[in-house]
Amino acid sequence: MAHGDQNQAHHGHHITPIATYAKILGLLVILTILTVAVARPVSGFDAGILNAGIAFLIASVKAAMVLAIFMGLKYDKKIHLAIFISAVFFLIVMFTFSVLDIYTRIHVESTL
Amino acid sequence: MATAQVVSEKNYLNESKGLWSWLTTLDHKRIGLLYMVAVLTFFLLGGLFAMLLRVELFAPGKTIMDASQYNQVMTLHGTIMVFMVIIPGIPAFLGNFILPLHIGAKDVAFPRINLLSWYCLITGASIAFFSLFKNGVDTGWTFYTPYSIQTSNGTTFVVLGAFVMGFSSILTGLNFIVTIHTLRAPGMSFWRLPLFVWALYSTAVIQVLATPILAITLLLIAAERLLGIGIFDPKLGGDPVLFEHFFWFYSHPAVYIMILPAMGVVSELITAFSHKTIFGYKAIAMSSIGIAAVSFFVWGHHLFVAGQSEVAGIVFSFITMLVGVPTAIKTFNWIATLYKGSIQFQSPMLFALGFLFLFTIGGVTGIILATIGVDVHFHDTYFVVAHFHYVMVGGTLMAIMGGIYYWFPKIFGRMYNEFWARVTFVLIFVGFNVTFYPQFVLGSMGMPRRYYDYLPEYTSLNRISSVGAWTIGTGFLIALFVIIHGLLKGKKAEMNPWGAKTLEWTTSSPPPHENFINEPIVTAGPYEYR
Ligand SMILES: [Cu+2]
């Protein structure tokens, strides 16, 4: 990155130190190991209905770190963050209504 | 104005020559025409299959094809018309051509991505066609599980084709959003944008937000088919209704990808041929955004009898009714624009008025179907078929035809034959009602959709419907001749044959390579009539 030190203040472009990248990479690796560790077939750990929730939570934290640091969203214009959050909002809409259906169904035993 | 009347000899059509210059062009106008050629070709094919379906349904029992051939032809008709005709129809063809002209730009923001999106459409369509014909796919355009997972291998490729065509849609939408934000001419504030641009903007937002969901859903089908992951198939622990949720999360907003740009075209036509400032500009602009927003919360109305819970059904039924509000705002504003206007009944205006009439019927029957108690009976009957054809054909196709005639002089620099254009309107409008009105009756009598056979008591209404379909077919064939004749033999068009006020009419017909000789400076709104 020879041009990295050229007049960066002019663009207002944030340069993330290598050390930060390394720390985030370390965290990602640890969280990946954690994901595997809490998987029932591997460790026998079983939180019942929360199994998927825990996996999604860890994955979300990892994704947030990648977005904020590796993809630079943390230092970017706020409009880009807003665009990203709007996409997440629509994803939540999709999940919410689908789940609303699935958990309000009245179970009927087959009469066939 | 009269000084600019000189027709420049160099324009985008003769700027460079040869097939290669077209296939590698970065000019949004030429890409628009590439889309036109593609979409018209697909439309001819899809229309041909519609004609075959109506021949088969002319009489009960086997007429010209058997049940499984019927299912295949119906799948061809649906897939072609949805993914290859009405979704790209207005945004990618008319939108591509007109949008930069409307905002006073030289081109779209990303010309190369624009060309790429055309190739995505062609590639996706080729993949889909190959499999549709070779494997005789018969899932219908909705690819409902579990059938689409258990049936022949061809489905994977059709789904892949739709996936690739989806990228075309996303890229076009992205391009338009950036173009509208960054390339407006000096003085072109958001409140001075023509309403067609507002409509394209709302459409683009839906394209960017919703299409990826379709892509992922189709990938999940492929994953389930190829890897046996249980997502939709109950045998593997999946839920087939979940597929319908994911599918309609895209496909209901996609209905607005089809109709919003049509509403934009109609806004342009009605104000231009009433020679009057549009009534309620901001209301029409905002209602486009409103429709786009609400469209994401209503998809469950396709699942009322699919096994969705009552609670979800009631919620979706209620929200669906809300779509009627912004839609009615538009309709009332169009009618108020007509009031005391100096109306001229040239063919583009005839199509716009036809749109008002047919789309209103389509919209109101939509409210009927949104009512959950009624839909339990009407679901999967011909009532639904009639409803969505009134919206898609009576709405979108009428607007495409009106838009083609309206911008024909600008696109090709020539005039079409007005008399024959009006003949096409009469044939299409009358034929359309003869085809689809009886289907409302058939549906309320209980005739189910998607079947190749029917009970004898449905015969006479089906015959009327078939005759109507052939009338529409004749109308569109004549329209094709009007277009080709105008292209080859039409008399030279002036810069502004309709006396319209938007920016594209201030440049020569056809426009030069970069649209405007001098960059336009905007000092007033788009419809300063009186
Ligand atoms: Cu819908």
JSON list of C-alpha atoms in Angstrom, two decimals, chain A residues 83 86-91 93-106, chain B residues 209 213 239 241-242 245-246 249 296-297 299 303 307-312 315-316 319:
[
{"chain": "A", "resi": 83, "resn": "ILE", "atom": "CA", "xyz": [-29.01, 1.40, 3.22]},
{"chain": "A", "resi": 86, "resn": "SER", "atom": "CA", "xyz": [-32.96, -1.06, 5.48]},
{"chain": "A", "resi": 87, "resn": "ALA", "atom": "CA", "xyz": [-32.07, -4.36, 3.81]},
{"chain": "A", "resi": 88, "resn": "VAL", "atom": "CA", "xyz": [-31.89, -6.03, 7.22]},
{"chain": "A", "resi": 89, "resn": "PHE", "atom": "CA", "xyz": [-35.24, -4.45, 8.07]},
{"chain": "A", "resi": 90, "resn": "PHE", "atom": "CA", "xyz": [-36.89, -6.11, 5.06]},
{"chain": "A", "resi": 91, "resn": "LEU", "atom": "CA", "xyz": [-35.30, -9.41, 6.00]},
{"chain": "A", "resi": 93, "resn": "VAL", "atom": "CA", "xyz": [-40.21, -8.28, 7.85]},
{"chain": "A", "resi": 94, "resn": "MET", "atom": "CA", "xyz": [-39.97, -11.48, 5.83]},
{"chain": "A", "resi": 95, "resn": "PHE", "atom": "CA", "xyz": [-39.01, -13.61, 8.82]},
{"chain": "A", "resi": 96, "resn": "THR", "atom": "CA", "xyz": [-41.55, -12.02, 11.16]},
{"chain": "A", "resi": 97, "resn": "PHE", "atom": "CA", "xyz": [-44.56, -12.62, 8.96]},
{"chain": "A", "resi": 98, "resn": "SER", "atom": "CA", "xyz": [-43.44, -16.13, 7.99]},
{"chain": "A", "resi": 99, "resn": "VAL", "atom": "CA", "xyz": [-42.96, -16.99, 11.64]},
{"chain": "A", "resi": 100, "resn": "LEU", "atom": "CA", "xyz": [-46.29, -15.35, 12.51]},
{"chain": "A", "resi": 101, "resn": "ASP", "atom": "CA", "xyz": [-47.91, -17.87, 10.19]},
{"chain": "A", "resi": 102, "resn": "ILE", "atom": "CA", "xyz": [-45.95, -20.90, 11.33]},
{"chain": "A", "resi": 103, "resn": "TYR", "atom": "CA", "xyz": [-46.49, -20.32, 15.07]},
{"chain": "A", "resi": 104, "resn": "THR", "atom": "CA", "xyz": [-50.18, -19.46, 14.86]},
{"chain": "A", "resi": 105, "resn": "ARG", "atom": "CA", "xyz": [-51.22, -22.50, 12.86]},
{"chain": "A", "resi": 106, "resn": "ILE", "atom": "CA", "xyz": [-53.76, -24.70, 14.58]},
{"chain": "B", "resi": 209, "resn": "LEU", "atom": "CA", "xyz": [-34.77, -5.10, -2.36]},
{"chain": "B", "resi": 213, "resn": "ILE", "atom": "CA", "xyz": [-35.08, -12.93, -2.14]},
{"chain": "B", "resi": 239, "resn": "ASP", "atom": "CA", "xyz": [-42.40, -26.83, 4.94]},
{"chain": "B", "resi": 241, "resn": "VAL", "atom": "CA", "xyz": [-45.88, -23.28, 2.64]},
{"chain": "B", "resi": 242, "resn": "LEU", "atom": "CA", "xyz": [-42.57, -21.66, 3.56]},
{"chain": "B", "resi": 245, "resn": "HIS", "atom": "CA", "xyz": [-43.93, -17.26, 1.72]},
{"chain": "B", "resi": 246, "resn": "PHE", "atom": "CA", "xyz": [-40.49, -16.75, 0.24]},
{"chain": "B", "resi": 249, "resn": "PHE", "atom": "CA", "xyz": [-42.27, -12.07, -0.71]},
{"chain": "B", "resi": 296, "resn": "PHE", "atom": "CA", "xyz": [-43.73, -5.70, 0.96]},
{"chain": "B", "resi": 297, "resn": "PHE", "atom": "CA", "xyz": [-46.33, -6.44, 3.62]},
{"chain": "B", "resi": 299, "resn": "TRP", "atom": "CA", "xyz": [-47.73, -11.29, 0.11]},
{"chain": "B", "resi": 303, "resn": "LEU", "atom": "CA", "xyz": [-51.67, -18.21, 0.78]},
{"chain": "B", "resi": 307, "resn": "GLY", "atom": "CA", "xyz": [-52.44, -23.88, 4.93]},
{"chain": "B", "resi": 308, "resn": "GLN", "atom": "CA", "xyz": [-51.39, -20.50, 6.29]},
{"chain": "B", "resi": 309, "resn": "SER", "atom": "CA", "xyz": [-52.77, -19.77, 9.75]},
{"chain": "B", "resi": 310, "resn": "GLU", "atom": "CA", "xyz": [-55.99, -17.77, 10.16]},
{"chain": "B", "resi": 311, "resn": "VAL", "atom": "CA", "xyz": [-54.20, -15.09, 12.17]},
{"chain": "B", "resi": 312, "resn": "ALA", "atom": "CA", "xyz": [-51.65, -14.49, 9.43]},
{"chain": "B", "resi": 315, "resn": "VAL", "atom": "CA", "xyz": [-53.37, -9.65, 9.02]},
{"chain": "B", "resi": 316, "resn": "PHE", "atom": "CA", "xyz": [-52.46, -10.01, 5.35]},
{"chain": "B", "resi": 319, "resn": "ILE", "atom": "CA", "xyz": [-52.87, -4.87, 4.89]}
]
